[in-house]
Coordinates of C-alpha atoms in Angstrom, one line a residue:
X465 CA 118.1 122.5 104.3
X466 CA 115.8 124.9 106.3
X467 CA 112.7 122.4 105.6
X468 CA 114.6 119.7 107.6
X469 CA 115.9 122.5 109.8
X470 CA 112.5 123.3 111.0
X471 CA 111.7 119.7 111.0
X472 CA 114.2 118.8 113.5
X473 CA 113.5 122.0 115.9
X474 CA 109.9 122.0 116.1
X475 CA 109.4 118.0 116.2
X476 CA 108.1 116.1 119.2
X477 CA 109.8 113.7 121.2
X478 CA 108.6 111.2 119.1
X479 CA 109.4 113.1 115.7
X480 CA 106.0 114.1 115.2
X481 CA 106.0 117.6 113.1
X482 CA 102.7 119.2 112.5
X483 CA 102.8 122.3 109.8
X484 CA 101.3 124.0 107.1
X485 CA 103.7 125.1 103.9
X486 CA 102.3 128.8 104.4
X487 CA 103.8 128.7 108.1
X488 CA 107.0 127.4 107.1
X489 CA 107.1 130.1 104.3
X490 CA 106.4 133.1 106.6
X491 CA 109.1 131.9 109.6
X492 CA 111.4 131.8 106.9
X493 CA 110.5 135.6 105.3
X494 CA 109.5 133.7 102.4
X495 CA 105.9 134.6 100.9
X496 CA 103.4 132.0 99.5
X497 CA 102.6 131.6 96.2
X498 CA 100.5 129.2 94.4
X499 CA 102.2 129.6 90.8
X500 CA 104.0 126.6 89.4
X501 CA 107.0 125.9 89.9
X502 CA 107.2 128.4 92.4
X503 CA 108.4 128.8 96.0
X504 CA 105.0 126.4 97.2
X505 CA 105.7 123.7 94.7
X506 CA 109.5 123.9 95.6
X507 CA 109.1 122.9 99.4
X508 CA 106.5 120.3 97.8
X509 CA 109.2 118.7 95.9
X510 CA 111.6 119.3 98.7
X511 CA 108.8 117.1 101.4
X512 CA 108.1 114.2 98.6
X513 CA 112.3 114.2 98.3
X514 CA 112.7 114.4 102.0
X515 CA 110.4 111.4 102.7
X516 CA 111.7 109.2 99.3
X517 CA 115.1 109.4 100.9
X518 CA 114.0 108.2 103.7
X519 CA 114.4 111.5 106.2
X520 CA 110.9 112.2 106.9
X521 CA 107.5 109.8 106.4
X522 CA 103.8 111.7 106.0
X523 CA 101.5 110.9 108.1
X524 CA 98.6 112.8 106.8
X525 CA 96.3 115.7 106.9
X526 CA 92.1 115.3 108.0
X527 CA 90.9 117.7 105.4
X528 CA 87.7 117.2 102.8
X529 CA 86.1 114.3 104.9
X530 CA 89.2 112.1 105.1
X531 CA 92.7 111.5 104.6
X532 CA 94.9 113.8 102.3
X533 CA 97.7 112.7 100.3
X534 CA 100.6 115.3 100.2
X535 CA 99.8 116.3 96.7
X536 CA 96.3 117.2 97.9
X537 CA 97.3 119.7 100.3
X538 CA 96.9 123.0 100.1
X539 CA 99.3 125.8 101.5
X540 CA 96.9 126.7 104.0
X541 CA 95.8 122.8 105.6
X542 CA 97.8 121.1 108.5
X543 CA 99.2 118.0 107.9
X544 CA 102.0 116.0 109.9
X545 CA 105.2 114.1 108.7
X546 CA 107.4 112.0 111.2
X547 CA 111.5 112.9 111.1
X548 CA 113.6 110.0 111.2
X549 CA 116.3 110.0 113.3
X550 CA 118.6 109.9 110.2
X551 CA 122.0 111.3 111.0
X552 CA 123.6 108.3 109.1
X553 CA 121.5 109.1 106.1
X554 CA 122.0 112.6 106.3
X555 CA 125.7 112.4 106.2
X556 CA 127.1 108.8 106.5
X557 CA 131.0 110.1 107.3
X558 CA 129.6 111.7 110.1
X559 CA 131.5 115.6 109.2
X560 CA 129.1 117.5 110.3
X561 CA 128.5 121.6 110.6
X562 CA 126.5 122.6 113.6
X563 CA 124.6 125.4 112.9
X564 CA 122.8 126.9 116.2
X565 CA 119.3 128.3 115.8
X566 CA 120.4 131.6 116.7
X567 CA 122.2 131.8 113.5
X568 CA 119.0 130.9 111.3
X569 CA 117.0 133.0 114.5
X570 CA 119.5 136.0 113.2
X571 CA 118.7 135.6 109.6
X572 CA 115.1 135.7 110.5
X573 CA 114.9 138.4 112.3
X574 CA 116.8 140.6 109.7
X575 CA 114.7 139.7 107.1
X576 CA 117.5 138.1 105.4
X577 CA 115.4 137.9 101.6
X578 CA 116.9 134.1 99.6
X579 CA 117.9 132.4 102.8
X580 CA 117.6 129.2 101.7
X581 CA 121.1 130.7 99.8
X582 CA 123.0 133.0 102.3
X583 CA 122.4 130.2 104.5
X584 CA 123.7 127.6 102.1
X585 CA 127.1 129.8 102.0
X586 CA 127.3 130.4 105.7
X587 CA 127.8 126.8 105.8
X588 CA 130.6 126.1 103.0
X589 CA 132.3 129.0 105.1
X590 CA 131.8 128.3 108.7
X591 CA 133.0 124.8 107.0
X592 CA 136.9 126.2 107.2
X593 CA 136.2 127.8 110.5
X594 CA 137.3 126.0 113.8
X595 CA 135.1 127.7 116.5
X596 CA 136.1 124.7 118.9
X597 CA 136.9 127.3 121.9
X598 CA 138.8 124.3 123.6
X599 CA 141.0 124.1 120.9
X600 CA 143.8 127.2 121.6
X601 CA 145.4 126.2 118.1
X602 CA 142.1 126.6 116.3
X603 CA 141.9 129.0 113.7
X604 CA 138.6 131.4 113.6
X605 CA 139.5 132.4 109.9
X606 CA 138.8 131.1 106.6
X607 CA 140.0 132.1 103.1
X608 CA 137.9 130.7 100.9
X609 CA 138.0 131.9 97.0
X610 CA 134.7 133.3 95.8
X611 CA 135.7 131.4 92.7
X612 CA 134.9 127.8 95.2
X613 CA 132.3 129.3 96.6
X614 CA 130.8 130.7 93.9
X615 CA 130.7 126.5 92.7
X616 CA 129.7 125.0 96.1
X617 CA 126.6 127.6 96.0
X618 CA 125.6 127.2 92.7
X619 CA 125.8 130.9 91.8
X620 CA 128.1 133.4 90.4
X621 CA 130.4 135.3 92.1
X622 CA 129.0 138.8 92.2
X623 CA 126.1 136.8 94.5
X624 CA 128.6 135.7 96.5
X625 CA 129.7 139.3 97.3
X626 CA 126.1 140.1 97.9
X627 CA 125.1 137.4 100.3
X628 CA 128.7 137.9 102.3
X629 CA 127.8 141.2 102.8
X630 CA 124.7 140.4 103.6
X631 CA 126.1 138.2 106.7
X632 CA 128.1 140.5 107.4
X633 CA 125.9 143.6 107.7
X634 CA 124.1 141.9 110.7
X635 CA 126.7 140.6 112.0
X636 CA 127.0 137.0 111.6
X637 CA 130.5 137.0 109.6
X638 CA 133.6 140.1 110.0
X639 CA 135.9 140.3 107.2
X640 CA 139.2 141.5 108.9
X641 CA 140.6 142.1 105.1
X642 CA 139.6 141.1 101.8
X643 CA 139.5 137.3 101.5
X644 CA 139.2 137.1 104.9
X645 CA 136.5 136.1 107.1
X646 CA 135.7 135.0 110.5
X647 CA 132.3 133.8 112.3
X648 CA 130.5 137.0 114.4
X649 CA 131.8 136.6 118.4
X650 CA 128.4 136.2 119.7
X651 CA 127.8 132.8 117.7
X652 CA 131.0 131.6 118.3

């Protein structure tokens, strides 16, 4: 998800994005790690999955005297992808959870570790909170169970508590009483 949001944020009018794996990782407060099955490998796997599913198209990277494949691109090499306008592929029921750039920036500015997992939790909570300022009957409070959130985020209840505390500490969520969560007022 972080990769798609990053690409969508920095794409040109035609949908092209020039990036390096290192810049993407540093932007999201991760340290590049070239060890197999670590963060760099996961980014390459994510990019290949996005290509396979039709979200992006790999345009290329010129290195070592010719056009390199994505597998030949190392962490510091600049390469280009094109974001395909695929809202119907991404979410066929058109049930979107709107994530603001300010929300991602808030996580980045606070150097949140495990940003992808924390963002996944935030989205799972946010889907139950109506943030429509024009709707007077909108509920700005959600009551998701920690067990439900742990299943949705594929992690333990203690991890959910830890990530919820992080979101509350930086002001993205407020806990009115135990179990009821509200989006930060500056994010409504």
